[in-house]
Amino acid sequence: MANRKIVVALGGNAILSSDPSAKAQQKALEETAGHLVKLIKNGDDLIVTHGNGPQVGNLLLQHLAADSEKNPAFPLDSLVAMTEGSIGFWLQNALQNALLKEGIEKEVASVVTQVVVDKKDPAFENLTKPIGPFYSEEEAKAEAERTGATFKEDSGRGWRKVVASPQPVDIKEIETIRTLLNAGQVVVAAGGGGIPVVREEDGSLVGVEAVIDKDFASQRLAELVDADLFIVLTGVDYVYVNFNKPNQEKLERVSVAQLEEYIKEGQFAPGSMLPKVEAGIAFVNNRPEANAVITSLENLGALIESESGTIIEK
């Protein structure tokens, strides 16, 4: 099948290995682009989304290290925008070069994307997403008094600032993304879950201190562009039940109802596989005629040829 609209959500390992330098991340993305181009060669229209967790964390540390009255650190929404811009550039560049190598004439555009969240989302009351450096309890208390931020103990490793992780409601630039897609361009969008903004009474949008889960933002984007396929990339070719146990079993074609049973059994790790499975379920529930796939970047070729990977159906 070709000429499908596909949204591909890249996992963090597609960008960052152990070396956080710009050069190493660009190198990793060259390899990533080589795999993504297989979908374009197949005749599919592509939107690529990506994470930015480690990058925004590193940028935050750099800002905090240089923070002074003359050179104040930026707020989180601006840091998300900055990493969306830099990773967008790397990805756009890598995809353009990969297309050139294949002799495919196609434009690639990245869109700095504002994702609208609800001001009344309970996530703003219950802060769960740790960001930035580890502090001792004393340092965390001092920092909380100085900035008004909330700090929580993070699994015995120290105290970290926590921010809200609200659900994505809408994507401000959706018309721009649709226009580019319909013009046959490859689009990079909603990087790092997008820049979180809330709508004020007068309709204006304001950035907020939050982090949107990239898999849920990608799923919302896939729905809004009426994607035929939503691919969530991770470190493994398949989703497994009883993972790493003697009775581990890979899931090939699986229904929403089966996956919901597995979630109840606690089969998927929160913070790693669970959000990917939940995003896949939400997409298929809202677009029953379409499928979601969870697989690895390296498995994209096999997915095109033989539908290899975990395919979620209604």
Coordinates of C-alpha atoms in Angstrom, one line a residue:
M1 CA 0.0 0.0 0.0
A2 CA 1.3 3.4 -0.9
N3 CA 0.2 7.0 -0.8
R4 CA -0.9 6.7 2.8
K5 CA -0.7 9.6 5.2
I6 CA 1.7 8.4 7.9
V7 CA 2.7 10.0 11.2
V8 CA 5.9 8.6 12.6
A9 CA 6.8 9.4 16.2
L10 CA 10.6 8.9 16.7
G11 CA 11.9 7.5 20.0
G12 CA 14.7 9.3 21.8
N13 CA 17.2 6.7 20.7
A14 CA 16.7 7.8 17.1
I15 CA 18.5 11.1 18.0
L16 CA 20.6 10.7 21.1
S17 CA 23.1 7.9 21.8
S18 CA 25.5 8.3 24.7
D19 CA 27.2 11.4 23.2
P20 CA 25.1 14.5 23.7
S21 CA 27.2 16.7 21.3
A22 CA 25.4 18.3 18.3
K23 CA 27.7 16.4 15.9
A24 CA 26.8 13.0 17.4
Q25 CA 23.1 13.7 17.4
Q26 CA 23.3 14.9 13.7
K27 CA 25.1 11.6 12.9
A28 CA 22.4 9.5 14.6
L29 CA 19.8 11.4 12.6
E30 CA 21.5 10.6 9.3
E31 CA 20.9 6.9 10.1
T32 CA 17.4 7.7 11.2
A33 CA 16.6 9.6 8.0
G34 CA 17.9 6.6 5.9
H35 CA 15.2 4.4 7.5
L36 CA 12.4 7.0 7.2
V37 CA 13.1 7.6 3.5
K38 CA 12.0 3.9 2.9
L39 CA 8.4 5.1 3.6
I40 CA 8.8 8.0 1.2
K41 CA 10.2 5.7 -1.5
N42 CA 7.1 3.6 -0.9
G43 CA 5.0 6.6 -2.0
D44 CA 3.7 7.5 1.4
D45 CA 3.2 11.1 2.7
L46 CA 5.1 11.6 6.0
I47 CA 4.9 13.7 9.1
V48 CA 7.7 13.1 11.6
T49 CA 7.5 13.9 15.3
H50 CA 10.3 13.5 17.8
G51 CA 11.2 13.6 21.5
N52 CA 13.4 16.2 23.1
G53 CA 13.7 15.0 26.8
P54 CA 17.5 14.7 27.1
Q55 CA 18.0 17.8 24.9
V56 CA 15.7 20.1 26.8
G57 CA 17.2 18.8 30.1
N58 CA 20.7 19.6 28.9
L59 CA 19.6 23.1 27.6
L60 CA 18.0 23.8 31.0
L61 CA 21.2 22.9 32.8
Q62 CA 23.2 25.2 30.5
H63 CA 20.7 28.0 31.1
L64 CA 20.8 27.5 34.9
A65 CA 24.6 27.4 34.9
A66 CA 24.8 30.8 33.2
D67 CA 21.8 32.3 35.0
S68 CA 22.4 35.9 36.1
E69 CA 20.7 39.2 36.1
K70 CA 22.3 40.2 32.8
N71 CA 21.8 36.8 31.2
P72 CA 18.6 35.3 32.8
A73 CA 17.6 31.6 32.2
F74 CA 14.7 31.1 29.9
P75 CA 11.4 29.5 31.0
L76 CA 10.5 25.9 29.9
D77 CA 8.2 26.8 27.1
S78 CA 11.0 28.8 25.4
L79 CA 13.5 25.9 25.9
V80 CA 11.1 23.5 24.3
A81 CA 10.8 25.9 21.3
M82 CA 14.6 26.1 21.1
T83 CA 15.1 22.3 21.1
E84 CA 12.2 21.9 18.6
G85 CA 14.1 24.3 16.4
S86 CA 17.5 22.7 16.7
I87 CA 16.3 19.1 16.4
G88 CA 13.9 20.2 13.6
F89 CA 16.9 21.7 11.7
W90 CA 19.0 18.5 12.2
L91 CA 16.1 16.2 11.1
Q92 CA 15.1 18.4 8.1
N93 CA 18.8 18.5 7.0
A94 CA 19.3 14.8 7.4
L95 CA 16.0 14.0 5.5
Q96 CA 16.9 16.4 2.7
N97 CA 20.3 14.8 2.2
A98 CA 18.8 11.3 2.3
L99 CA 16.2 12.2 -0.3
L100 CA 19.0 13.7 -2.5
K101 CA 20.9 10.5 -2.3
E102 CA 17.8 8.5 -3.4
G103 CA 17.2 11.0 -6.2
I104 CA 13.7 11.9 -4.8
E105 CA 12.6 15.5 -5.3
K106 CA 10.7 16.5 -2.2
E107 CA 10.8 19.5 0.1
V108 CA 11.1 19.0 3.9
A109 CA 9.8 21.6 6.3
S110 CA 9.8 21.8 10.1
V111 CA 7.1 23.6 11.9
V112 CA 7.6 25.1 15.4
T113 CA 4.4 23.8 16.9
Q114 CA 2.2 25.2 19.7
V115 CA 0.1 22.5 21.3
V116 CA -3.0 23.8 23.2
V117 CA -3.6 22.3 26.6
D118 CA -6.5 22.9 29.0
K119 CA -5.9 25.4 31.8
K120 CA -8.1 23.3 34.0
D121 CA -6.3 20.1 33.3
P122 CA -5.8 18.3 36.6
A123 CA -2.2 17.8 35.7
F124 CA -1.6 21.5 36.7
E125 CA -2.6 20.5 40.3
N126 CA -0.7 17.2 40.3
L127 CA 2.8 17.9 39.0
T128 CA 4.5 14.7 38.0
K129 CA 7.2 15.3 35.3
P130 CA 10.7 15.6 36.7
I131 CA 13.0 18.0 34.8
G132 CA 16.5 19.5 35.3
P133 CA 19.2 18.7 37.8
F134 CA 19.2 16.7 41.1
Y135 CA 19.3 18.8 44.3
S136 CA 19.9 17.9 47.9
E137 CA 16.8 18.5 50.1
E138 CA 18.3 21.8 51.5
E139 CA 19.1 23.0 47.9
A140 CA 15.6 22.1 46.7
K141 CA 13.9 23.9 49.6
A142 CA 16.0 27.0 48.9
E143 CA 15.3 26.9 45.2
A144 CA 11.6 26.4 45.8
E145 CA 11.5 29.5 48.0
R146 CA 13.5 31.5 45.5
T147 CA 11.5 30.5 42.3
G148 CA 8.2 29.2 43.6
A149 CA 8.8 25.9 41.8
T150 CA 7.8 22.5 43.1
F151 CA 10.4 19.8 44.0
K152 CA 9.9 16.1 44.6
E153 CA 12.2 13.3 45.7
D154 CA 13.1 11.2 42.7
S155 CA 13.6 7.5 43.4
G156 CA 16.4 7.9 46.0
R157 CA 18.6 10.0 43.6
G158 CA 17.8 13.4 45.0
W159 CA 15.2 16.2 44.6
R160 CA 14.1 17.4 41.2
K161 CA 11.8 20.1 40.0
V162 CA 8.5 18.7 38.7
V163 CA 6.2 20.3 36.2
A164 CA 2.7 19.5 34.8
S165 CA 2.2 16.9 32.0
P166 CA -1.2 18.0 30.6
Q167 CA -3.1 16.2 27.8
P168 CA -2.8 17.8 24.3
V169 CA -6.2 19.2 23.2
D170 CA -5.5 21.0 19.9
I171 CA -2.6 21.9 17.6
K172 CA -2.4 25.6 16.7
E173 CA -0.5 25.1 13.4
I174 CA -2.6 22.2 12.2
E175 CA -3.8 24.1 9.0
T176 CA -0.2 24.9 8.1
I177 CA 0.8 21.2 8.6
R178 CA -2.1 20.0 6.5
T179 CA -1.2 22.5 3.7
L180 CA 2.4 21.3 3.6
L181 CA 1.4 17.7 3.7
N182 CA -1.2 18.1 0.9
A183 CA 1.5 19.8 -1.2
G184 CA 3.5 16.6 -0.9
Q185 CA 6.1 17.9 1.5
V186 CA 7.7 16.0 4.3
V187 CA 6.8 17.7 7.6
V188 CA 8.6 17.7 10.9
A189 CA 6.2 18.9 13.6
A190 CA 5.2 18.7 17.3
G191 CA 8.8 18.1 18.4
G192 CA 9.1 17.2 22.1
G193 CA 5.3 17.1 22.4
G194 CA 5.1 20.7 21.1
I195 CA 5.2 23.9 23.0
P196 CA 2.5 23.9 25.7
V197 CA 0.2 26.9 25.5
V198 CA -3.1 27.7 27.1
R199 CA -6.0 29.8 25.6
E200 CA -6.9 32.9 27.6
E201 CA -10.4 34.4 27.8
D202 CA -9.7 36.7 24.9
G203 CA -8.6 33.8 22.7
S204 CA -4.9 34.6 22.9
L205 CA -2.3 31.8 23.6
V206 CA 0.2 31.9 26.4
G207 CA 3.1 29.5 27.0
V208 CA 3.1 27.5 30.2
E209 CA 5.6 25.7 32.4
A210 CA 4.7 22.1 31.4
V211 CA 5.9 19.1 29.3
I212 CA 3.4 17.3 27.0
D213 CA 4.0 13.6 26.4
K214 CA 5.3 13.3 22.8
D215 CA 3.4 10.1 22.1
F216 CA 0.1 11.7 23.0
A217 CA 0.9 14.9 21.1
S218 CA 1.8 12.8 18.0
Q219 CA -1.4 10.8 18.4
R220 CA -3.5 14.0 18.5
L221 CA -1.6 15.2 15.4
A222 CA -2.2 11.9 13.6
E223 CA -6.0 12.2 14.3
L224 CA -6.1 15.9 13.2
V225 CA -4.5 15.1 9.8
D226 CA -6.6 12.0 9.3
A227 CA -3.6 9.8 9.1
D228 CA -4.0 6.3 7.7
L229 CA -1.2 4.9 9.9
F230 CA 0.4 6.1 13.1
I231 CA 3.8 4.6 13.8
V232 CA 5.4 4.8 17.2
L233 CA 9.0 3.9 17.2
T234 CA 10.8 2.5 20.2
G235 CA 13.9 0.3 20.9
V236 CA 12.2 -3.0 20.1
D237 CA 10.6 -4.5 17.0
Y238 CA 7.5 -5.7 18.9
V239 CA 5.6 -5.0 22.1
Y240 CA 5.9 -8.0 24.4
V241 CA 3.8 -9.4 27.3
N242 CA 5.7 -10.9 30.2
F243 CA 8.7 -9.0 28.9
N244 CA 12.1 -10.5 29.7
K245 CA 10.5 -13.5 31.4
P246 CA 10.8 -17.1 30.2
N247 CA 7.2 -16.9 28.9
Q248 CA 7.6 -13.6 27.1
E249 CA 5.4 -13.3 24.0
K250 CA 5.5 -10.8 21.1
L251 CA 2.3 -9.2 20.0
E252 CA 1.8 -9.1 16.3
R253 CA -1.7 -8.2 15.4
V254 CA -3.6 -7.1 18.5
S255 CA -7.0 -5.5 19.2
V256 CA -7.7 -2.5 21.4
A257 CA -9.7 -4.8 23.8
Q258 CA -6.8 -7.2 24.2
L259 CA -4.3 -4.4 24.9
E260 CA -6.7 -2.9 27.5
E261 CA -6.7 -6.3 29.3
Y262 CA -2.9 -6.4 29.3
I263 CA -2.8 -2.8 30.7
K264 CA -5.1 -4.0 33.6
E265 CA -2.6 -6.8 34.2
G266 CA 0.2 -4.2 34.5
Q267 CA 2.1 -5.6 31.5
F268 CA 3.6 -2.4 30.2
A269 CA 6.1 -0.2 32.1
P270 CA 4.8 3.3 32.9
G271 CA 7.0 6.0 31.4
S272 CA 8.3 3.7 28.7
M273 CA 6.0 1.3 26.8
L274 CA 2.7 2.2 28.5
P275 CA 2.3 5.7 27.0
K276 CA 3.1 4.3 23.5
V277 CA 0.4 1.6 23.9
E278 CA -2.1 4.1 25.3
A279 CA -1.4 6.5 22.4
G280 CA -1.9 3.7 19.9
I281 CA -5.2 2.7 21.5
A282 CA -6.4 6.3 21.5
F283 CA -5.6 6.8 17.9
V284 CA -7.4 3.6 16.7
N285 CA -10.4 4.3 19.0
N286 CA -10.8 7.7 17.3
R287 CA -9.9 6.5 13.8
P288 CA -11.3 2.9 13.7
E289 CA -10.6 2.6 9.9
A290 CA -6.8 3.2 10.6
N291 CA -4.1 1.3 12.4
A292 CA -1.3 2.1 14.8
V293 CA 2.0 0.3 14.8
I294 CA 4.6 0.1 17.5
T295 CA 8.0 -1.1 16.3
S296 CA 11.7 -0.1 15.9
L297 CA 13.3 2.3 13.4
E298 CA 15.4 -0.6 12.0
N299 CA 12.2 -2.6 11.4
L300 CA 10.6 0.0 9.1
G301 CA 11.7 -1.8 6.0
A302 CA 10.1 -5.1 7.2
L303 CA 7.0 -3.2 8.2
I304 CA 6.5 -2.0 4.6
E305 CA 7.3 -5.4 3.1
S306 CA 5.6 -7.8 5.5
E307 CA 3.7 -5.7 8.1
S308 CA 6.2 -6.7 10.7
G309 CA 5.8 -5.0 14.1
T310 CA 2.9 -4.8 16.7
I311 CA -0.1 -3.7 14.7
I312 CA -3.0 -2.3 16.8
E313 CA -6.5 -2.7 15.3
K314 CA -10.0 -1.7 16.4

